CSV table of C-alpha atoms in Angstrom, one decimal:
chain,number,residue,atom,x,y,z
A,1,MET,CA,-243.4,113.8,107.8
A,2,ASP,CA,-246.9,112.8,108.4
A,3,SER,CA,-248.8,110.6,106.0
A,4,GLN,CA,-251.1,113.5,104.9
A,5,THR,CA,-248.2,115.5,103.5
A,6,VAL,CA,-247.5,114.9,99.8
A,7,MET,CA,-244.9,117.7,99.3
A,8,ARG,CA,-242.9,119.6,101.8
A,9,ILE,CA,-241.3,122.9,100.7
A,10,LYS,CA,-238.6,123.9,103.2
A,11,ASN,CA,-237.1,127.4,103.4
A,12,LEU,CA,-237.0,127.6,99.6
A,13,SER,CA,-235.1,130.5,98.0
A,14,LYS,CA,-234.2,131.4,94.5
A,15,THR,CA,-231.9,134.1,93.3
A,16,PHE,CA,-231.1,134.5,89.6
A,17,PRO,CA,-227.6,135.8,88.8
A,18,GLY,CA,-227.5,139.2,87.2
A,19,ARG,CA,-226.4,139.2,83.5
A,20,LYS,CA,-223.5,141.4,82.4
A,21,GLY,CA,-223.0,143.4,85.5
A,22,LEU,CA,-226.7,143.8,86.4
A,23,PRO,CA,-227.5,143.1,90.0
A,24,GLU,CA,-228.8,139.6,90.8
A,25,THR,CA,-232.6,139.1,91.3
A,26,GLU,CA,-233.9,137.5,94.4
A,27,VAL,CA,-237.2,135.9,93.4
A,28,LEU,CA,-238.2,133.6,96.2
A,29,ALA,CA,-237.1,134.4,99.8
A,30,GLY,CA,-237.6,131.5,102.1
A,31,LEU,CA,-240.9,129.8,101.4
A,32,ASP,CA,-242.1,127.2,103.8
A,33,PHE,CA,-245.3,125.2,103.3
A,34,LYS,CA,-246.8,121.8,102.9
A,35,ILE,CA,-249.1,120.3,100.3
A,36,LEU,CA,-251.5,117.9,101.8
A,37,ALA,CA,-253.0,114.9,100.0
A,38,ASP,CA,-256.4,115.7,98.4
A,39,LYS,CA,-255.9,119.4,98.7
A,40,PHE,CA,-256.4,122.0,96.1
A,41,VAL,CA,-253.9,124.7,96.7
A,42,CYS,CA,-254.2,128.0,94.8
A,43,ILE,CA,-251.3,130.4,94.8
A,44,VAL,CA,-252.0,134.1,93.9
A,45,GLY,CA,-249.5,136.9,93.8
A,46,PRO,CA,-248.7,140.0,91.8
A,47,THR,CA,-247.4,139.5,88.3
A,48,GLY,CA,-243.7,138.7,88.2
A,49,CYS,CA,-243.6,137.6,91.9
A,50,GLY,CA,-242.0,134.2,91.2
A,51,LYS,CA,-245.0,132.0,91.1
A,52,THR,CA,-243.9,130.3,87.9
A,53,THR,CA,-240.4,130.0,89.2
A,54,LEU,CA,-241.8,128.2,92.3
A,55,LEU,CA,-243.7,125.7,90.1
A,56,ARG,CA,-240.6,125.1,88.0
A,57,ILE,CA,-238.6,124.3,91.1
A,58,LEU,CA,-241.4,122.0,92.4
A,59,ALA,CA,-241.4,120.2,89.1
A,60,GLY,CA,-237.6,119.8,89.2
A,61,LEU,CA,-237.0,122.0,86.1
A,62,GLU,CA,-235.1,124.6,88.1
A,63,THR,CA,-232.9,124.2,91.2
A,64,PRO,CA,-233.4,126.3,94.3
A,65,SER,CA,-230.6,128.5,95.6
A,66,ALA,CA,-231.4,127.4,99.1
A,67,GLY,CA,-233.8,125.1,100.9
A,68,ASN,CA,-235.3,122.1,99.3
A,69,VAL,CA,-238.5,120.3,98.1
A,70,GLU,CA,-239.4,116.9,99.4
A,71,LEU,CA,-241.8,114.6,97.7
A,72,GLY,CA,-242.9,111.7,100.0
A,73,GLY,CA,-239.9,112.2,102.2
A,74,GLU,CA,-237.4,112.3,99.3
A,75,GLU,CA,-235.7,115.3,97.9
A,76,VAL,CA,-236.8,116.4,94.4
A,77,ASN,CA,-233.7,116.8,92.3
A,78,GLY,CA,-234.9,116.7,88.7
A,79,PRO,CA,-238.0,116.4,86.7
A,80,ASN,CA,-239.9,113.1,87.2
A,81,ALA,CA,-243.2,111.6,86.5
A,82,GLU,CA,-244.4,111.7,90.1
A,83,VAL,CA,-244.9,115.5,89.8
A,84,GLY,CA,-247.1,116.5,86.9
A,85,LEU,CA,-246.9,119.9,85.3
A,86,VAL,CA,-249.6,121.5,83.2
A,87,PHE,CA,-248.1,124.5,81.3
A,88,GLN,CA,-249.6,127.9,80.7
A,89,GLU,CA,-248.9,127.5,77.0
A,90,PHE,CA,-250.4,124.5,75.4
A,91,ALA,CA,-247.6,122.1,75.5
A,92,LEU,CA,-249.0,119.2,73.5
A,93,PHE,CA,-246.8,117.5,71.0
A,94,PRO,CA,-248.2,118.8,67.7
A,95,TRP,CA,-247.0,115.8,65.7
A,96,ARG,CA,-248.8,113.3,67.9
A,97,ASN,CA,-252.6,112.9,67.9
A,98,VAL,CA,-254.6,113.2,71.1
A,99,LEU,CA,-254.3,109.6,72.0
A,100,GLN,CA,-250.5,109.5,71.3
A,101,ASN,CA,-250.1,112.6,73.4
A,102,VAL,CA,-251.6,110.8,76.4
A,103,THR,CA,-249.5,107.7,75.7
A,104,PHE,CA,-246.2,109.7,75.6
A,105,GLY,CA,-245.4,109.3,79.3
A,106,LEU,CA,-246.7,105.8,79.4
A,107,GLU,CA,-244.5,104.7,76.5
A,108,LEU,CA,-241.5,105.5,78.7
A,109,THR,CA,-242.6,103.0,81.3
A,110,ARG,CA,-241.8,100.1,78.9
A,111,ARG,CA,-245.1,98.4,79.4
A,112,ASN,CA,-246.9,96.6,76.6
A,113,ARG,CA,-248.5,98.6,73.9
A,114,ARG,CA,-252.1,97.4,74.3
A,115,GLU,CA,-252.0,98.1,78.0
A,116,ILE,CA,-250.7,101.6,77.3
A,117,ILE,CA,-253.4,102.4,74.9
A,118,GLU,CA,-256.1,101.1,77.2
A,119,GLU,CA,-254.8,103.2,80.0
A,120,ALA,CA,-254.6,106.3,77.8
A,121,ARG,CA,-258.2,105.8,76.6
A,122,HIS,CA,-259.3,105.5,80.2
A,123,TYR,CA,-257.9,108.9,81.1
A,124,LEU,CA,-259.1,110.5,77.8
A,125,ASP,CA,-262.6,109.2,78.8
A,126,MET,CA,-262.2,110.7,82.2
A,127,VAL,CA,-261.6,114.2,80.8
A,128,GLY,CA,-264.3,113.6,78.2
A,129,MET,CA,-262.0,113.7,75.2
A,130,SER,CA,-262.4,110.1,73.9
A,131,GLY,CA,-264.3,111.3,70.9
A,132,VAL,CA,-261.3,113.1,69.4
A,133,GLU,CA,-258.5,110.7,70.1
A,134,LYS,CA,-257.4,110.7,66.4
A,135,HIS,CA,-257.3,114.4,66.1
A,136,TYR,CA,-254.2,116.5,66.1
A,137,PRO,CA,-253.7,119.3,68.6
A,138,ARG,CA,-254.1,122.0,65.9
A,139,GLU,CA,-257.7,120.9,65.4
A,140,LEU,CA,-258.6,121.4,69.1
A,141,SER,CA,-259.8,124.5,70.9
A,142,GLY,CA,-257.7,125.9,73.8
A,143,GLY,CA,-259.9,124.2,76.5
A,144,MET,CA,-259.8,120.9,74.7
A,145,LYS,CA,-256.0,121.1,74.5
A,146,GLN,CA,-255.7,121.7,78.2
A,147,LYS,CA,-258.0,118.8,78.9
A,148,VAL,CA,-255.7,116.5,76.9
A,149,ALA,CA,-252.7,117.9,78.7
A,150,ILE,CA,-254.4,117.2,82.0
A,151,ALA,CA,-255.2,113.6,80.9
A,152,ARG,CA,-251.6,113.2,79.7
A,153,THR,CA,-250.4,114.2,83.2
A,154,LEU,CA,-253.0,112.2,85.1
A,155,ALA,CA,-252.2,109.1,83.2
A,156,LEU,CA,-248.9,108.8,85.0
A,157,GLN,CA,-250.7,108.9,88.3
A,158,PRO,CA,-248.5,111.6,89.8
A,159,ARG,CA,-248.7,112.5,93.5
A,160,VAL,CA,-249.2,116.1,92.8
A,161,ILE,CA,-250.2,118.1,89.7
A,162,LEU,CA,-248.8,121.6,89.3
A,163,MET,CA,-250.7,124.0,87.1
A,164,ASP,CA,-249.3,127.3,85.9
A,165,GLU,CA,-252.2,129.5,84.9
A,166,PRO,CA,-253.6,126.7,82.7
A,167,PHE,CA,-256.7,128.6,81.7
A,168,GLY,CA,-255.1,132.0,81.3
A,169,SER,CA,-255.5,132.1,77.6
A,170,LEU,CA,-259.1,130.9,77.5
A,171,ASP,CA,-262.1,133.2,77.2
A,172,ALA,CA,-264.2,133.8,80.3
A,173,GLN,CA,-266.9,131.3,79.4
A,174,ALA,CA,-264.5,128.5,78.6
A,175,ARG,CA,-262.5,129.3,81.7
A,176,ASN,CA,-265.5,128.9,84.0
A,177,LEU,CA,-266.4,125.6,82.4
A,178,MET,CA,-262.8,124.4,82.8
A,179,GLN,CA,-262.8,125.3,86.4
A,180,GLU,CA,-265.9,123.3,87.1
A,181,PHE,CA,-264.5,120.4,85.1
A,182,LEU,CA,-261.2,120.5,87.0
A,183,LEU,CA,-262.8,120.5,90.4
A,184,GLY,CA,-264.9,117.5,89.5
A,185,LEU,CA,-261.8,115.7,88.2
A,186,GLN,CA,-259.8,116.5,91.4
A,187,GLU,CA,-262.6,115.3,93.6
A,188,ARG,CA,-262.8,112.0,91.7
A,189,THR,CA,-259.1,111.3,91.5
A,190,GLY,CA,-258.1,112.8,94.8
A,191,VAL,CA,-254.8,114.1,93.4
A,192,ALA,CA,-253.2,117.1,95.2
A,193,VAL,CA,-253.2,120.2,93.0
A,194,VAL,CA,-251.1,123.3,93.1
A,195,PHE,CA,-252.7,125.9,90.9
A,196,VAL,CA,-251.0,129.2,90.2
A,197,THR,CA,-253.2,132.1,89.0
A,198,HIS,CA,-253.5,135.8,89.2
A,199,ASN,CA,-257.2,135.6,89.1
A,200,VAL,CA,-258.7,135.8,92.7
A,201,ASP,CA,-262.1,134.7,91.5
A,202,GLU,CA,-260.6,131.6,90.1
A,203,ALA,CA,-258.6,130.9,93.3
A,204,VAL,CA,-261.6,131.2,95.6
A,205,PHE,CA,-263.7,129.1,93.3
A,206,LEU,CA,-261.2,126.3,93.1
A,207,GLY,CA,-259.0,126.3,96.2
A,208,SER,CA,-259.3,124.6,99.5
A,209,GLU,CA,-256.4,126.8,100.4
A,210,VAL,CA,-255.4,130.1,98.8
A,211,ILE,CA,-251.9,131.2,99.5
A,212,VAL,CA,-251.1,134.9,98.8
A,213,PHE,CA,-247.6,135.8,97.8
A,214,THR,CA,-245.9,139.1,98.4
A,215,ALA,CA,-244.3,141.1,95.6
A,216,ARG,CA,-240.7,140.0,94.7
A,217,PRO,CA,-238.9,138.6,96.5
A,218,ALA,CA,-241.9,136.4,97.3
A,219,VAL,CA,-242.7,135.1,100.8
A,220,ILE,CA,-246.0,133.9,101.9
A,221,LYS,CA,-248.1,136.8,103.0
A,222,LYS,CA,-251.2,134.9,104.2
A,223,VAL,CA,-252.9,131.6,103.8
A,224,TYR,CA,-256.7,131.4,103.5
A,225,HIS,CA,-258.6,128.2,104.2
A,226,VAL,CA,-261.7,128.5,102.0
A,227,GLU,CA,-264.3,126.6,103.9
A,228,LEU,CA,-267.1,126.7,101.4
A,229,ALA,CA,-268.9,123.7,100.1
A,230,HIS,CA,-268.8,122.7,96.5
A,231,PRO,CA,-270.3,123.6,94.1
A,232,ARG,CA,-269.4,127.2,95.1
A,233,CYS,CA,-271.7,130.0,94.1
A,234,ARG,CA,-269.7,132.9,92.7
A,235,THR,CA,-272.3,135.4,93.7
A,236,GLY,CA,-272.9,134.0,97.2
A,237,ASP,CA,-272.1,136.3,100.2
A,238,ASN,CA,-269.4,134.1,101.7
A,239,PHE,CA,-267.8,133.7,98.3
A,240,ILE,CA,-267.7,137.5,97.8
A,241,ALA,CA,-266.4,138.0,101.3
A,242,TYR,CA,-263.4,135.7,100.7
A,243,ARG,CA,-262.9,137.4,97.4
A,244,ARG,CA,-262.9,140.9,98.9
A,245,GLU,CA,-260.5,139.9,101.7
A,246,ILE,CA,-258.0,138.2,99.4
A,247,LEU,CA,-258.2,141.0,96.8
A,248,GLU,CA,-257.4,143.6,99.5
A,249,CYS,CA,-254.6,141.5,100.8
A,250,LEU,CA,-253.2,141.1,97.2
A,251,GLY,CA,-253.9,144.7,96.3
A,252,GLU,CA,-251.2,146.0,98.6
A,253,GLU,CA,-248.7,143.7,97.0
A,254,ILE,CA,-249.6,144.7,93.5
A,255,LYS,CA,-249.0,148.3,94.5
A,256,THR,CA,-245.5,147.3,95.9
A,257,ALA,CA,-244.8,145.4,92.7
A,258,GLU,CA,-245.6,148.4,90.6
A,259,GLU,CA,-243.4,150.6,92.7
A,260,ASN,CA,-240.6,148.1,92.3
A,261,ILE,CA,-241.0,148.4,88.5
A,262,PHE,CA,-240.8,152.2,88.6
A,263,ALA,CA,-237.9,152.1,91.0
A,264,GLY,CA,-236.0,149.6,89.1
B,1,MET,CA,-260.0,128.0,37.5
B,2,ASN,CA,-256.5,127.7,39.0
B,3,ARG,CA,-256.2,124.2,37.7
B,4,TRP,CA,-256.7,125.5,34.1
B,5,PHE,CA,-253.8,127.8,34.6
B,6,THR,CA,-251.4,125.0,35.5
B,7,VAL,CA,-252.1,123.6,32.1
B,8,LEU,CA,-252.5,126.8,30.1
B,9,SER,CA,-249.4,128.6,31.2
B,10,PRO,CA,-246.9,126.0,30.0
B,11,LEU,CA,-248.9,125.8,26.8
B,12,ALA,CA,-248.7,129.6,26.4
B,13,PHE,CA,-244.9,129.3,27.1
B,14,ILE,CA,-244.5,126.8,24.2
B,15,ILE,CA,-246.6,128.9,21.9
B,16,ILE,CA,-244.5,132.1,22.6
B,17,TRP,CA,-241.4,130.0,22.1
B,18,HIS,CA,-242.7,128.8,18.7
B,19,VAL,CA,-243.8,132.2,17.5
B,20,ALA,CA,-240.5,133.8,18.6
B,21,GLY,CA,-238.5,131.0,16.9
B,22,THR,CA,-240.5,131.3,13.7
B,23,LEU,CA,-239.9,135.0,13.6
B,24,GLY,CA,-236.2,134.4,13.8
B,25,TRP,CA,-235.7,136.0,17.2
B,26,LEU,CA,-234.0,133.1,18.7
B,27,GLY,CA,-231.3,132.4,16.2
B,28,ASP,CA,-230.5,128.7,15.9
B,29,THR,CA,-232.6,127.7,18.9
B,30,PRO,CA,-234.6,124.7,17.9
B,31,LEU,CA,-238.4,125.1,17.7
B,32,PRO,CA,-240.7,123.2,20.1
B,33,ALA,CA,-241.8,120.9,17.3
B,34,GLU,CA,-238.2,120.0,16.4
B,35,VAL,CA,-237.5,119.3,20.1
B,36,ALA,CA,-240.6,117.2,20.3
B,37,VAL,CA,-239.4,115.1,17.3
B,38,ALA,CA,-236.0,114.6,18.8
B,39,LEU,CA,-237.7,113.6,22.1
B,40,GLY,CA,-239.9,111.2,20.2
B,41,ASN,CA,-236.8,109.7,18.5
B,42,LEU,CA,-235.1,109.3,21.8
B,43,LEU,CA,-238.1,107.7,23.3
B,44,ARG,CA,-238.5,105.3,20.4
B,45,GLY,CA,-234.9,104.3,19.8
B,46,GLU,CA,-231.3,104.9,20.5
B,47,ASP,CA,-229.8,108.3,20.6
B,48,PRO,CA,-227.8,108.8,17.4
B,49,PHE,CA,-224.5,109.7,19.1
B,50,LEU,CA,-223.9,107.3,22.0
B,51,GLY,CA,-226.1,104.4,20.8
B,52,GLU,CA,-227.9,104.2,24.1
B,53,LEU,CA,-231.6,104.2,24.9
B,54,LEU,CA,-233.0,107.2,26.6
B,55,ARG,CA,-234.4,105.1,29.4
B,56,ILE,CA,-230.8,103.9,30.1
B,57,HIS,CA,-229.6,107.5,30.4
B,58,VAL,CA,-232.4,108.3,32.7
B,59,ALA,CA,-231.9,105.1,34.7
B,60,VAL,CA,-228.2,105.7,35.1
B,61,SER,CA,-228.7,109.3,36.3
B,62,LEU,CA,-231.5,108.2,38.6
B,63,VAL,CA,-229.3,105.4,40.2
B,64,ARG,CA,-226.5,107.9,40.8
B,65,ILE,CA,-228.8,110.5,42.4
B,66,MET,CA,-230.5,107.9,44.5
B,67,ALA,CA,-227.3,106.5,45.8
B,68,GLY,CA,-225.7,109.9,46.4
B,69,PHE,CA,-228.8,111.4,47.9
B,70,ALA,CA,-229.5,108.5,50.2
B,71,LEU,CA,-225.9,108.6,51.5
B,72,ALA,CA,-226.2,112.4,52.0
B,73,ALA,CA,-229.5,112.1,53.8
B,74,LEU,CA,-228.1,109.5,56.1
B,75,CYS,CA,-224.9,111.4,56.9
B,76,GLY,CA,-226.5,114.8,56.8
B,77,ILE,CA,-229.4,114.0,59.2
B,78,GLY,CA,-227.0,112.1,61.4
B,79,LEU,CA,-224.5,114.9,61.6
B,80,GLY,CA,-227.2,117.5,61.8
B,81,LEU,CA,-228.8,115.8,64.8
B,82,ALA,CA,-225.5,115.5,66.6
B,83,MET,CA,-224.7,119.2,65.9
B,84,GLY,CA,-228.1,120.4,67.0
B,85,TRP,CA,-228.1,118.3,70.2
B,86,PHE,CA,-224.5,118.4,71.4
B,87,PRO,CA,-223.0,121.9,71.4
B,88,THR,CA,-219.5,120.5,71.3
B,89,VAL,CA,-220.1,118.7,68.0
B,90,GLN,CA,-221.4,122.0,66.6
B,91,ILE,CA,-218.4,124.0,67.8
B,92,VAL,CA,-216.0,121.5,66.2
B,93,MET,CA,-217.9,120.8,63.0
B,94,ARG,CA,-219.5,124.2,62.1
B,95,PRO,CA,-216.3,126.0,60.8
B,96,ILE,CA,-215.4,123.0,58.7
B,97,LEU,CA,-218.9,122.8,57.2
B,98,GLU,CA,-219.2,126.5,56.6
B,99,MET,CA,-215.8,126.5,54.7
B,100,LEU,CA,-216.7,123.5,52.6
B,101,ARG,CA,-220.2,124.5,51.9
B,102,PRO,CA,-219.6,127.4,49.4
B,103,ILE,CA,-217.5,125.2,47.2
B,104,PRO,CA,-219.7,124.1,44.3
B,105,PRO,CA,-220.0,120.3,44.2
B,106,PHE,CA,-218.9,120.6,40.6
B,107,ALA,CA,-215.5,122.0,41.7
B,108,TRP,CA,-214.8,118.7,43.3
B,109,VAL,CA,-214.7,116.8,40.0
B,110,VAL,CA,-210.9,116.6,39.9
B,111,LEU,CA,-210.7,115.1,43.4
B,112,ALA,CA,-213.7,112.9,42.8
B,113,ILE,CA,-211.9,111.3,39.8
B,114,LEU,CA,-208.6,111.2,41.7
B,115,TRP,CA,-210.2,109.4,44.6
B,116,PHE,CA,-212.8,107.2,42.9
B,117,SER,CA,-211.3,106.9,39.4
B,118,THR,CA,-214.1,105.5,37.1
B,119,GLY,CA,-217.5,104.0,37.3
B,120,ASN,CA,-220.4,105.6,39.0
B,121,ALA,CA,-218.6,106.4,42.2
B,122,PRO,CA,-217.2,109.9,41.3
B,123,ALA,CA,-220.7,111.0,40.1
B,124,ILE,CA,-222.3,109.6,43.3
B,125,PHE,CA,-219.7,111.5,45.3
B,126,ILE,CA,-220.6,114.8,43.6
B,127,THR,CA,-224.3,114.2,44.1
B,128,PHE,CA,-223.6,113.4,47.7
B,129,LEU,CA,-221.8,116.8,48.2
B,130,GLY,CA,-224.7,118.6,46.6
B,131,ALA,CA,-227.3,117.2,49.0
B,132,PHE,CA,-225.2,116.9,52.2
B,133,PHE,CA,-224.7,120.5,53.3
B,134,PRO,CA,-228.3,121.6,53.0
B,135,VAL,CA,-229.5,118.5,54.8
B,136,ALA,CA,-227.0,118.8,57.6
B,137,LEU,CA,-227.5,122.5,58.2
B,138,ASN,CA,-231.3,122.4,58.1
B,139,THR,CA,-231.4,119.4,60.4
B,140,THR,CA,-229.2,121.3,62.9
B,141,ALA,CA,-231.5,124.3,62.7
B,142,GLY,CA,-234.5,122.0,63.2
B,143,VAL,CA,-233.1,120.5,66.4
B,144,GLU,CA,-232.0,123.8,67.8
B,145,GLY,CA,-235.5,125.2,67.1
B,146,VAL,CA,-237.3,122.7,69.2
B,147,SER,CA,-239.5,124.6,71.6
B,148,PRO,CA,-238.1,124.5,75.1
B,149,VAL,CA,-241.6,124.1,76.5
B,150,LEU,CA,-242.0,120.8,74.7
B,151,ARG,CA,-238.7,119.5,75.9
B,152,GLU,CA,-239.6,120.5,79.5
B,153,ALA,CA,-243.1,118.9,79.1
B,154,ALA,CA,-241.3,115.7,78.0
B,155,SER,CA,-239.0,115.7,81.0
B,156,THR,CA,-241.9,116.3,83.5
B,157,LEU,CA,-243.5,113.2,81.8
B,158,GLY,CA,-240.4,111.2,82.8
B,159,ALA,CA,-238.3,111.5,79.6
B,160,SER,CA,-234.6,111.2,79.9
B,161,ARG,CA,-232.3,113.3,77.7
B,162,TRP,CA,-232.0,110.4,75.3
B,163,ASP,CA,-235.8,110.0,75.2
B,164,SER,CA,-236.1,113.7,74.5
B,165,LEU,CA,-233.9,113.5,71.5
B,166,ARG,CA,-235.7,110.4,70.2
B,167,MET,CA,-239.3,111.4,71.0
B,168,VAL,CA,-239.2,115.2,70.9
B,169,ALA,CA,-236.2,116.7,69.1
B,170,ILE,CA,-236.3,114.4,66.1
B,171,PRO,CA,-240.0,114.5,65.3
B,172,ALA,CA,-240.1,118.2,66.0
B,173,ALA,CA,-237.3,118.7,63.5
B,174,VAL,CA,-238.9,116.7,60.7
B,175,PRO,CA,-240.3,119.8,58.9
B,176,GLU,CA,-236.8,121.4,58.8
B,177,ILE,CA,-235.2,118.1,57.8
B,178,PHE,CA,-237.6,117.9,54.9
B,179,THR,CA,-236.8,121.4,53.8
B,180,GLY,CA,-233.1,120.4,53.8
B,181,LEU,CA,-233.9,117.2,51.9
B,182,ARG,CA,-235.9,119.1,49.2
B,183,ILE,CA,-233.2,121.7,48.7
B,184,GLY,CA,-230.6,119.0,48.8
B,185,LEU,CA,-232.3,116.9,46.2
B,186,GLY,CA,-232.5,119.9,43.8
B,187,VAL,CA,-228.9,120.8,44.3
B,188,ALA,CA,-227.8,117.2,43.9
B,189,TRP,CA,-229.7,116.8,40.6
B,190,MET,CA,-228.1,119.9,39.2
B,191,SER,CA,-224.6,118.9,40.4
B,192,LEU,CA,-225.0,115.4,38.9
B,193,ILE,CA,-226.0,116.7,35.5
B,194,ALA,CA,-223.0,119.2,35.5
B,195,ALA,CA,-220.6,116.4,36.5
B,196,GLU,CA,-222.0,114.1,33.8
B,197,MET,CA,-221.4,116.9,31.3
B,198,VAL,CA,-217.7,116.9,31.9
B,199,GLY,CA,-217.6,113.2,31.5
B,200,VAL,CA,-217.6,111.9,35.0
B,201,GLY,CA,-218.9,108.4,34.3
B,202,THR,CA,-220.2,107.0,31.0
B,203,ARG,CA,-223.8,107.6,30.0
B,204,GLY,CA,-226.4,109.7,31.9
B,205,LEU,CA,-228.5,112.6,30.9
B,206,GLY,CA,-225.7,115.2,31.3
B,207,LEU,CA,-223.5,113.3,28.9
B,208,LEU,CA,-226.4,113.0,26.5
B,209,ILE,CA,-226.8,116.8,26.1
B,210,GLU,CA,-223.1,117.3,26.1
B,211,THR,CA,-222.6,115.0,23.2
B,212,SER,CA,-225.6,116.4,21.4
B,213,LYS,CA,-224.0,119.8,21.7
B,214,MET,CA,-220.6,118.6,20.4
B,215,VAL,CA,-222.2,117.4,17.1
B,216,TRP,CA,-224.4,120.6,17.1
B,217,ARG,CA,-227.7,118.7,17.3
B,218,LEU,CA,-229.4,121.4,19.4
B,219,ASP,CA,-232.8,119.7,19.1
B,220,TYR,CA,-231.4,116.7,20.9
B,221,ALA,CA,-229.6,118.9,23.5
B,222,VAL,CA,-232.8,120.7,24.3
B,223,ALA,CA,-234.8,117.4,24.3
B,224,GLY,CA,-232.3,116.2,26.9
B,225,MET,CA,-232.8,119.4,28.9
B,226,VAL,CA,-236.6,118.8,28.8
B,227,VAL,CA,-236.1,115.3,30.2
B,228,ILE,CA,-233.8,116.7,33.0
B,229,GLY,CA,-236.4,119.2,33.9
B,230,LEU,CA,-239.2,116.6,34.0
B,231,VAL,CA,-237.2,114.1,36.0
B,232,GLY,CA,-236.2,116.9,38.5
B,233,PHE,CA,-239.8,118.0,38.7
B,234,PHE,CA,-240.9,114.5,39.4
B,235,LEU,CA,-238.3,113.9,42.1
B,236,ASP,CA,-239.3,117.1,43.8
B,237,PHE,CA,-243.0,116.1,43.5
B,238,LEU,CA,-242.2,112.8,45.2
B,239,MET,CA,-240.4,114.6,48.0
B,240,ARG,CA,-243.3,117.0,48.5
B,241,TRP,CA,-245.8,114.2,48.5
B,242,TRP,CA,-243.9,112.3,51.1
B,243,SER,CA,-243.3,115.2,53.4
B,244,GLY,CA,-246.9,116.2,53.1
B,245,TYR,CA,-247.9,112.8,54.3
B,246,LEU,CA,-245.4,112.8,57.2
B,247,LEU,CA,-246.3,116.3,58.2
B,248,ARG,CA,-250.1,115.9,58.0
B,249,TRP,CA,-250.2,117.1,61.7
B,250,ARG,CA,-249.4,120.6,60.6
């Protein structure tokens, strides 16, 4: 493994057993790719193709049926603080205020209290949320909640952050702002990001790499290296060219996925 | 506007009671004024039957409920957490709990006296039984209801299973635990009064109304009921205030 590689996904497959006599479901069928340091990897694929399952396996929440995931040369075999996960649903602890949400992971490191709070404040500041540290999650908008969730994950200095459609429930305006915010943050911290989305526009705007998955069982259909300088202009010709190409590539798979639904 | 109603509606209730009583619709039921006099006598001096100050009766009942309730909260929350977190504990304990739960605490009086003979212990035991089941079962439901997303979020932040219990399951179950505590406190209070009425322990509000009844001083009996109601209301108020404070994040 070279020094550039943060995470190595080797021949990863996942099959869920069928319940009560139903046939088993093969979700992932031999995925092979690397996540390099500093990279922003976007994964797009038709709905239900196993993107979320992949992230859950990378985070150690689910075990693969075959193959494995290596983090810095060691196999991942359970959730740990080196791989951060930002959920699709807002997964803040509602009984903890903003600051306490960010300190959650730090409290488990058994360091002294003042240090923990200082550290948490640093990351809240980084995501621009230091003004609301005493607020409870219910008082925050969706975008603010995700910022706090990102700060909570960043505070543990993970090697890679996995994001499962984190802006999926935001309105279009908030979503665009959050994308710009996230890009800036990734550039500053240099953390590798794996970002799952079904929105091609979002993938092209964010990704240094866009991986297109096939319909279930998912394999990698194509990898696009988006060589556009930041900030990317959503209406620029190159941007639209990438978008068109990826949409076409994805379109075929969406059709297959629909046929699967009608067939099954 | 609504505030006025909280004062006016009890007032209207008393007026209706008075009018109905004066018209002879309520038989021997004492009128509000007679109850007020009895209550005044109780507050000023000793009750005429047991020779005890009202505040002693109240204090005795309060000590019993506090002891029984604290014990029930401790055991109920403990068992509830274990049942919610470890499926094996639930499988073993659930049938036993579900069989014991429908037995009214009051029905245990015989055994309570047999096991704890005299003093406050039998009454405390009955009170304990009243609160224990709602607390245990609500706590179990609370732990079971913890969102899987939050548990997974905790584990990706480095939490062990033990950390998850301590830092996710318990705080997330607090609303349900408090529901159990509130129900439990109410049941415990009613159970205690019933137990005192059949003479489990000397003194106490239950015994006060029971003795008043035996000498047919209904004004004192109803005055005792009023005190029981007020103390119960106050206990519930404390509980609500405390849970409102702890659950301010909601």
